[in-house]
GROMACS .gro file of C-alpha atoms in nm:
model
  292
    1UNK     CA    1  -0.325  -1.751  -4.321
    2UNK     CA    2  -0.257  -1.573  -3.974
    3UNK     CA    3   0.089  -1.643  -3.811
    4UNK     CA    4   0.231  -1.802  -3.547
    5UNK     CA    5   0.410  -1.486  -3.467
    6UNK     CA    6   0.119  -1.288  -3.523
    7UNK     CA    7  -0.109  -1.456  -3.255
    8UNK     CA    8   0.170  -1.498  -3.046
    9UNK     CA    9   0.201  -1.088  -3.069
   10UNK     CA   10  -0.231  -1.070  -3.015
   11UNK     CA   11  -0.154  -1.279  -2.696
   12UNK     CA   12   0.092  -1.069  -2.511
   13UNK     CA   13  -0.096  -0.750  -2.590
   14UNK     CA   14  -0.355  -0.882  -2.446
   15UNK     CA   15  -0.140  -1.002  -2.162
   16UNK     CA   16  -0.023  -0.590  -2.150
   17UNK     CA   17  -0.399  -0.485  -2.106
   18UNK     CA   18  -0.492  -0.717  -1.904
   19UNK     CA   19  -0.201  -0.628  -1.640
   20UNK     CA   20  -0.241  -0.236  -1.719
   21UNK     CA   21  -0.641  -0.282  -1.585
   22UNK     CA   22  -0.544  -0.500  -1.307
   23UNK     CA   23  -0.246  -0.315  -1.177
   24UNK     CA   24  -0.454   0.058  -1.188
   25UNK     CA   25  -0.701  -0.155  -0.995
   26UNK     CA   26  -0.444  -0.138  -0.691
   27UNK     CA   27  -0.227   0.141  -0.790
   28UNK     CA   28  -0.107   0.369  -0.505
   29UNK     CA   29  -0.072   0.777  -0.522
   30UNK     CA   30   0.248   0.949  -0.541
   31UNK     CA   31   0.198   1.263  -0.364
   32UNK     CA   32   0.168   0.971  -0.062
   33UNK     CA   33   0.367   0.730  -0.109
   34UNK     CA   34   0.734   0.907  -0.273
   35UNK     CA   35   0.961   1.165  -0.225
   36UNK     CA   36   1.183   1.334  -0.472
   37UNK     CA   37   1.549   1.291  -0.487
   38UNK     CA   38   1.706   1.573  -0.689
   39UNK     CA   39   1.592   1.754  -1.025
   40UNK     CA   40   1.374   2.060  -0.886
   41UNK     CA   41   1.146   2.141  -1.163
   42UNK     CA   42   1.235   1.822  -1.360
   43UNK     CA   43   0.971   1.650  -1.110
   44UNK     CA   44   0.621   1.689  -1.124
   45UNK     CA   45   0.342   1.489  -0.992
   46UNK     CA   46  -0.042   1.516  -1.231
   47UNK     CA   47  -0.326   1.379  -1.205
   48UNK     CA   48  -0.420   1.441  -0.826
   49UNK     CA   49  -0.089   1.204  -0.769
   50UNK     CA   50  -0.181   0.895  -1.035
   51UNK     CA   51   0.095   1.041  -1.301
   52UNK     CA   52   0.472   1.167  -1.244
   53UNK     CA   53   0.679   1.291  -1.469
   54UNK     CA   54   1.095   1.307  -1.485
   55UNK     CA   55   1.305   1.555  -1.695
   56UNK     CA   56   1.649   1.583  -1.809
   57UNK     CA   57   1.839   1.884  -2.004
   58UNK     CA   58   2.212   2.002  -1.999
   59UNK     CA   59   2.202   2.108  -1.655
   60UNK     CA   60   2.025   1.797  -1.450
   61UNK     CA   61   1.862   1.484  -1.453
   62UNK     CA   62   1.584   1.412  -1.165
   63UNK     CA   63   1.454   1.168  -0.952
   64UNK     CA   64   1.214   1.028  -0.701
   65UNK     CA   65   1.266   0.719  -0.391
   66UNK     CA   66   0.983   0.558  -0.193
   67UNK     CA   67   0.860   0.611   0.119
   68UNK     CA   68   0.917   0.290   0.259
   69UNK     CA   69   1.167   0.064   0.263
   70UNK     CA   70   1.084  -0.321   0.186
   71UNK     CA   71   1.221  -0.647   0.242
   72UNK     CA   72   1.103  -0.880  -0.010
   73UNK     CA   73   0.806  -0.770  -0.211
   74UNK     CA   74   0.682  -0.746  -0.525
   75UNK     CA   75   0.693  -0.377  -0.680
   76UNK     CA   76   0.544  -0.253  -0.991
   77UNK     CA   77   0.564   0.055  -1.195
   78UNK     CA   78   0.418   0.081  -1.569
   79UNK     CA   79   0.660   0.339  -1.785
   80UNK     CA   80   0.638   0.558  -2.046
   81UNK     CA   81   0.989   0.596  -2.212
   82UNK     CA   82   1.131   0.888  -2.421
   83UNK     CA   83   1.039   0.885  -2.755
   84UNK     CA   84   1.250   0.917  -3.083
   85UNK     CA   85   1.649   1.030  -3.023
   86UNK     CA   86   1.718   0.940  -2.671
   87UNK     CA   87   2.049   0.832  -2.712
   88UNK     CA   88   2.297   0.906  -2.366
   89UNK     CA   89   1.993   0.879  -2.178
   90UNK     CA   90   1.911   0.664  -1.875
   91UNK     CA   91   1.604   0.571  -1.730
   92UNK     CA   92   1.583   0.377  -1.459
   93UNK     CA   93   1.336   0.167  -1.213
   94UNK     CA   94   1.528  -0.050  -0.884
   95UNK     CA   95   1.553  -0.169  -0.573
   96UNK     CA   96   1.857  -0.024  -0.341
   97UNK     CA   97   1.992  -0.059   0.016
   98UNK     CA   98   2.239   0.211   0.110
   99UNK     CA   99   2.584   0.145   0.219
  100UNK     CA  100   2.933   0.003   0.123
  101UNK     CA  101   2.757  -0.328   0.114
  102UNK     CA  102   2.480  -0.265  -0.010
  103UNK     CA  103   2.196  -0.470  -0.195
  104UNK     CA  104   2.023  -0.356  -0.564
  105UNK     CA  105   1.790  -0.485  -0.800
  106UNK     CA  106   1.793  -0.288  -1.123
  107UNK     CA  107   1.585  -0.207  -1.439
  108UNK     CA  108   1.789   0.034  -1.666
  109UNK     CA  109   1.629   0.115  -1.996
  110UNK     CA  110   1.935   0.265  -2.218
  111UNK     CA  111   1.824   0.514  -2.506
  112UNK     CA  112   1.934   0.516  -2.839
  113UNK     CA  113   1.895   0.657  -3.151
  114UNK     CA  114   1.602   0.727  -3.362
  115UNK     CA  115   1.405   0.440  -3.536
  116UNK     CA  116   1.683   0.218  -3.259
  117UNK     CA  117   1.547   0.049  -3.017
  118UNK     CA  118   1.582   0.057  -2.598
  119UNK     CA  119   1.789  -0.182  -2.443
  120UNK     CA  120   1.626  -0.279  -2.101
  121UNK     CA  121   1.988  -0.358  -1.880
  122UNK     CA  122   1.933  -0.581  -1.558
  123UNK     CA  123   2.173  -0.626  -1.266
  124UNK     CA  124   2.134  -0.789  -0.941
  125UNK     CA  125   2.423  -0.663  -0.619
  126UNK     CA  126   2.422  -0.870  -0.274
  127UNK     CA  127   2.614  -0.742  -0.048
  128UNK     CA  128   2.796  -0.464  -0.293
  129UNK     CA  129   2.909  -0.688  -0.534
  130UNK     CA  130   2.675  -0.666  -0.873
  131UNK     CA  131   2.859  -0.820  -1.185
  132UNK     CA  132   2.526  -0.963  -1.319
  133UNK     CA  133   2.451  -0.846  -1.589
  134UNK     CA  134   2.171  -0.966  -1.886
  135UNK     CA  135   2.019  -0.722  -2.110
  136UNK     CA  136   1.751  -0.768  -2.345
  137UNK     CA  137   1.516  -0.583  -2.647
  138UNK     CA  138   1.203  -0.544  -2.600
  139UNK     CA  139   0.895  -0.735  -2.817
  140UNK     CA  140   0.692  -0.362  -2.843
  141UNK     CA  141   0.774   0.004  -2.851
  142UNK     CA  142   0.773   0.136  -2.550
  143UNK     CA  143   0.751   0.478  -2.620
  144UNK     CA  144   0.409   0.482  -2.764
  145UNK     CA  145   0.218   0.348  -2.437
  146UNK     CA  146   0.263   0.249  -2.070
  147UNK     CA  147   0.403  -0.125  -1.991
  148UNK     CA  148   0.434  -0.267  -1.623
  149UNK     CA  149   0.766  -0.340  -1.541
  150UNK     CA  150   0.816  -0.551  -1.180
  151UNK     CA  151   1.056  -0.705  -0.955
  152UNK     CA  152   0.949  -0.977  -0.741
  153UNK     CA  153   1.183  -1.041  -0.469
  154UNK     CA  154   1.144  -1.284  -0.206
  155UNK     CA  155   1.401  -1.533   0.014
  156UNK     CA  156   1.407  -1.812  -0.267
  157UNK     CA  157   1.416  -1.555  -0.617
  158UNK     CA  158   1.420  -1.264  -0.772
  159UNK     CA  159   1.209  -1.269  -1.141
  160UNK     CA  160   1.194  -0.986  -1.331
  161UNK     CA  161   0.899  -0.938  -1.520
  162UNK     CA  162   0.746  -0.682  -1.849
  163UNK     CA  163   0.371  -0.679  -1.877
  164UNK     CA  164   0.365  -0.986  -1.661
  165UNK     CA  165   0.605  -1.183  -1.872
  166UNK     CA  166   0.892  -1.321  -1.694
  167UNK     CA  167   1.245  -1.242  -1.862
  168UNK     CA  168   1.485  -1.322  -1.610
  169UNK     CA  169   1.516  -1.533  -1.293
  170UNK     CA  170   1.804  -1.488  -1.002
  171UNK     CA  171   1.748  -1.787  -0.749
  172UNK     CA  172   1.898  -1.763  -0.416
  173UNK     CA  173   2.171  -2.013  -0.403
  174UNK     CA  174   2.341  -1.920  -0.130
  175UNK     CA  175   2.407  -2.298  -0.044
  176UNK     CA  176   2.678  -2.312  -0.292
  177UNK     CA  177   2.834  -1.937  -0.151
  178UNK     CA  178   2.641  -1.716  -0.375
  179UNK     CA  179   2.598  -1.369  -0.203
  180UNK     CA  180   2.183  -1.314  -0.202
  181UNK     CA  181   2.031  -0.982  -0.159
  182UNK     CA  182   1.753  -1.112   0.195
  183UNK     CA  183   1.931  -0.901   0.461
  184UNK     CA  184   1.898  -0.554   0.408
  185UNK     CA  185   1.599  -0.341   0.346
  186UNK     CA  186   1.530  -0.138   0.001
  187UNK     CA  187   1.355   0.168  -0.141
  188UNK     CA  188   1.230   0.178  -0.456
  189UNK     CA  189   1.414   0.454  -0.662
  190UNK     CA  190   1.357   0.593  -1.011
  191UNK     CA  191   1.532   0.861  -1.191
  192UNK     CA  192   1.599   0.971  -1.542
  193UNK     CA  193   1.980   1.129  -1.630
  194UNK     CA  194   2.279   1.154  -1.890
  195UNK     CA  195   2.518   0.850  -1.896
  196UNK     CA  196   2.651   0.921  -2.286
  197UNK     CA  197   2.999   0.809  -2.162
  198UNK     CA  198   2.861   0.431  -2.206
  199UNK     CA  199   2.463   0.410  -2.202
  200UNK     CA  200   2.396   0.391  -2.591
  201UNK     CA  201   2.707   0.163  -2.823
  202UNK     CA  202   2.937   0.196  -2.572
  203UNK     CA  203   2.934   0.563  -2.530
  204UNK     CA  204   3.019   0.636  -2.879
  205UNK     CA  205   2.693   0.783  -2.975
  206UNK     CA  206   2.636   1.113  -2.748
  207UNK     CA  207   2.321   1.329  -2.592
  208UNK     CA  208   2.190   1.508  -2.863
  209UNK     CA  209   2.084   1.838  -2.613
  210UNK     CA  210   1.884   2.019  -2.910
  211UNK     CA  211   1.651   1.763  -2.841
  212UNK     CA  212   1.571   1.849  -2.476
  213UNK     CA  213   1.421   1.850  -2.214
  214UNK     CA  214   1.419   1.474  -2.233
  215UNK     CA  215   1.078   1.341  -2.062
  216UNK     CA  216   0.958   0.993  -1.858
  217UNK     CA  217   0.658   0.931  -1.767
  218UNK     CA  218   0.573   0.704  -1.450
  219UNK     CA  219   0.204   0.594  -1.349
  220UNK     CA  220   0.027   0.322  -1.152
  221UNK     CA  221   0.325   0.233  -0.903
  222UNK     CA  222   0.261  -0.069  -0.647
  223UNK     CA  223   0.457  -0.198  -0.363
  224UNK     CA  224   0.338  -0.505  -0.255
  225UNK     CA  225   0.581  -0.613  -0.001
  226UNK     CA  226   0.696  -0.631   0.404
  227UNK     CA  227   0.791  -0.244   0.482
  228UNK     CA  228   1.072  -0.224   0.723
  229UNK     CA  229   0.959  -0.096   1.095
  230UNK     CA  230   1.189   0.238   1.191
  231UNK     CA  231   1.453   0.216   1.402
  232UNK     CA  232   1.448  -0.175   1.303
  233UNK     CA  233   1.656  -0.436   1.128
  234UNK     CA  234   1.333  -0.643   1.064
  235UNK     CA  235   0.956  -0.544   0.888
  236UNK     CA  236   0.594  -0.534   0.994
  237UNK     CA  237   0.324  -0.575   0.869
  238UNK     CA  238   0.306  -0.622   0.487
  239UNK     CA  239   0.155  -0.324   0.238
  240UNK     CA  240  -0.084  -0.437   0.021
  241UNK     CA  241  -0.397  -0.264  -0.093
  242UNK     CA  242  -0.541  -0.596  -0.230
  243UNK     CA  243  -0.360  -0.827   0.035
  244UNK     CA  244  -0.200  -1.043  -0.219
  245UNK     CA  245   0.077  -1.201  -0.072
  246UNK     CA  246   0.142  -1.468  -0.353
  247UNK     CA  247   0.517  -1.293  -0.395
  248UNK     CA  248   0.656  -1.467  -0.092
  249UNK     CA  249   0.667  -1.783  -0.233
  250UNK     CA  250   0.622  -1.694  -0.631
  251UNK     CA  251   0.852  -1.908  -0.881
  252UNK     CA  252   0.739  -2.009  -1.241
  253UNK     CA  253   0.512  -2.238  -1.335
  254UNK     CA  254   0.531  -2.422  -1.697
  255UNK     CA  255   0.355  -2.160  -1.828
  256UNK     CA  256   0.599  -1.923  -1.708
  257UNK     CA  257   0.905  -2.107  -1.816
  258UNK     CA  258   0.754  -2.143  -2.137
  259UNK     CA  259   0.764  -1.763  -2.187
  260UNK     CA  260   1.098  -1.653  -1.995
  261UNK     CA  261   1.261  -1.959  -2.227
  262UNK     CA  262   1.083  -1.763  -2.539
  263UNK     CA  263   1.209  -1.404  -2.392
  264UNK     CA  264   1.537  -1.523  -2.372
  265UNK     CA  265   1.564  -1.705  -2.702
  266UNK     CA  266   1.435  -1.437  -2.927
  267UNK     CA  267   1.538  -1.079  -2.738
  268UNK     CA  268   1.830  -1.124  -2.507
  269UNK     CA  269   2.137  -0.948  -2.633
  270UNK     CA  270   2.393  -1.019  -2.331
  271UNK     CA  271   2.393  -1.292  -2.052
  272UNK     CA  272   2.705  -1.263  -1.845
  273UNK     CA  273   2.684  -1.632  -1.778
  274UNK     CA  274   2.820  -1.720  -2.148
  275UNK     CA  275   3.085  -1.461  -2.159
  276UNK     CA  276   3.379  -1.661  -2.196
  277UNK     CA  277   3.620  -1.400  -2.250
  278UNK     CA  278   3.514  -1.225  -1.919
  279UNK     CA  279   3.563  -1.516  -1.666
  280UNK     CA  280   3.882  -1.648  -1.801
  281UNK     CA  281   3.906  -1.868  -1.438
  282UNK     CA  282   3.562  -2.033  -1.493
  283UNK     CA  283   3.217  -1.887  -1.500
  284UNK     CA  284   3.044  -1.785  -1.143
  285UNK     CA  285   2.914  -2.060  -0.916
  286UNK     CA  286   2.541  -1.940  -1.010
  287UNK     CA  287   2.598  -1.961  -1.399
  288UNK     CA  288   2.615  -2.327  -1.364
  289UNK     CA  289   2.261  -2.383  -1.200
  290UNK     CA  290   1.960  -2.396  -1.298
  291UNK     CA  291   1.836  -2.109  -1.504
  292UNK     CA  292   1.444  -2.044  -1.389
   0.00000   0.00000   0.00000
């Protein structure tokens, strides 16, 4: 008799390959649309500009930041992490304004040790406070293959999503004096480097440097969003290769708090808003709303 879990498992690979085809469909090209941050060598752009690749050893890390900046959008990039003993390492995927104050929207994927697997960290700052912390496993391997990882970000929400999948949900409830990222524009940054002072159990398991260069892989980015006129506090016109504007006023539907519920349930490891011992004076204002 086939499983629940099994066809569950059928369904959201087919949910991956489904999003891999349609996000290639409207993929843009990085020798166009990003610039490198640091790393030298350790960045390199294939495949006339569809693949780019990030390295880390003992000296550096690298790193690469958008063209554009955005406010509110919906951005995705499909990953490739660093297979077997990545432990110390740090891979990352966000949304940042720059400043004292500034905004961020972060994907972190901490490394671990062989046969271990990736902890995907998420954090949310508004207005330089961040603090907001839920991390999660992931349902798949994702060192074997490319997944789509995306931040939709509009005035209401932000929803992180994995293959399409929604796992988390920040709503803007500024009503009740909860600091929401809507004010300041954002690049989209990546970048691969050593954090083995706390990335993998706490910092008590280190880099293991005989196993470098340490490599990412990156394909298939999409920014779907308002890009911020120069010289400008506000945007133009929006970028969108298949002028889908559905982010501006995307939530979740039952469907889709029927599988961030699931996500939640079964693979996160850490929610901030049930750490007791943390908030000794009460949990934030936003812990005590609705979830989704």
């Amino acid at each position: 008799m086939v499983s629940l879990a099994s066809i569950r498992a059928s369904f959201l690979l087919q949910i991956s390959i489904i999003a891999s085809l349609l996000l290639a469909a409207c993929a843009g090209n990085f020798y166009q649309d990003v610039d490198q941050t640091f790393g030298n060598e350790r960045f390199k752009i294939l495949e006339g500009g569809q693949l780019l690749t990030l390295s880390l050893d003992k000296l550096s890390g690298s790193g690469f930041q958008s063209r554009n900046e955005y406010l509110f959008g919906r951005f995705d990039m499909q990953l490739k992490l660093i297979p077997g003993n990545s432990a110390g390492t740090v891979t990352t995927f966000y949304l940042s304004s720059q400043g004292a104050g500034h905004d961020e929207i972060d994907f972190e994927f901490l490394g671990n040790s062989s046969g271990q697997p990736y902890t995907l960290h998420t954090n949310i700052y508004a207005q330089g406070k961040g603090d907001k912390e839920q991390r999660f496993r992931l349902w798949f391997d994702p060192t074997t293959s490319f997944h789509t990882y995306s931040i939709v970000w509009n005035s209401q929400r932000i929803i992180f999503l994995v293959d399409n999948i929604p796992l988390r949900v920040f709503n803007n409830q500024e009503s009740i004096g909860v600091p929401f990222p809507k004010n300041q524009a954002m690049r989209v940054y990546c970048s691969l480097w050593n954090a083995d002072d706390w990335a993998t159990q706490g910092g008590l398991v280190k880099t293991d440097w005989t196993n470098a260069p340490f490599t990412v892989s990156y394909r298939n980015f999409n920014a779907n969003g308002c890009v911020k006129v120069p010289g400008s506090s506000t945007c133009g016109s929006t970028n969108s290769l298949n002028n889908d504007q559905a982010w501006q006023t995307q939530g979740l539907d039952a469907k889709g708090r029927n599988r961030i519920r699931w996500v939640q349930q079964k693979f996160m490891i850490y929610n901030y808003c049930t750490d007791a011992p943390r908030f000794p004076q009460g949990f934030p204002s936003e812990c005590k709303g609705s979830r989704f």
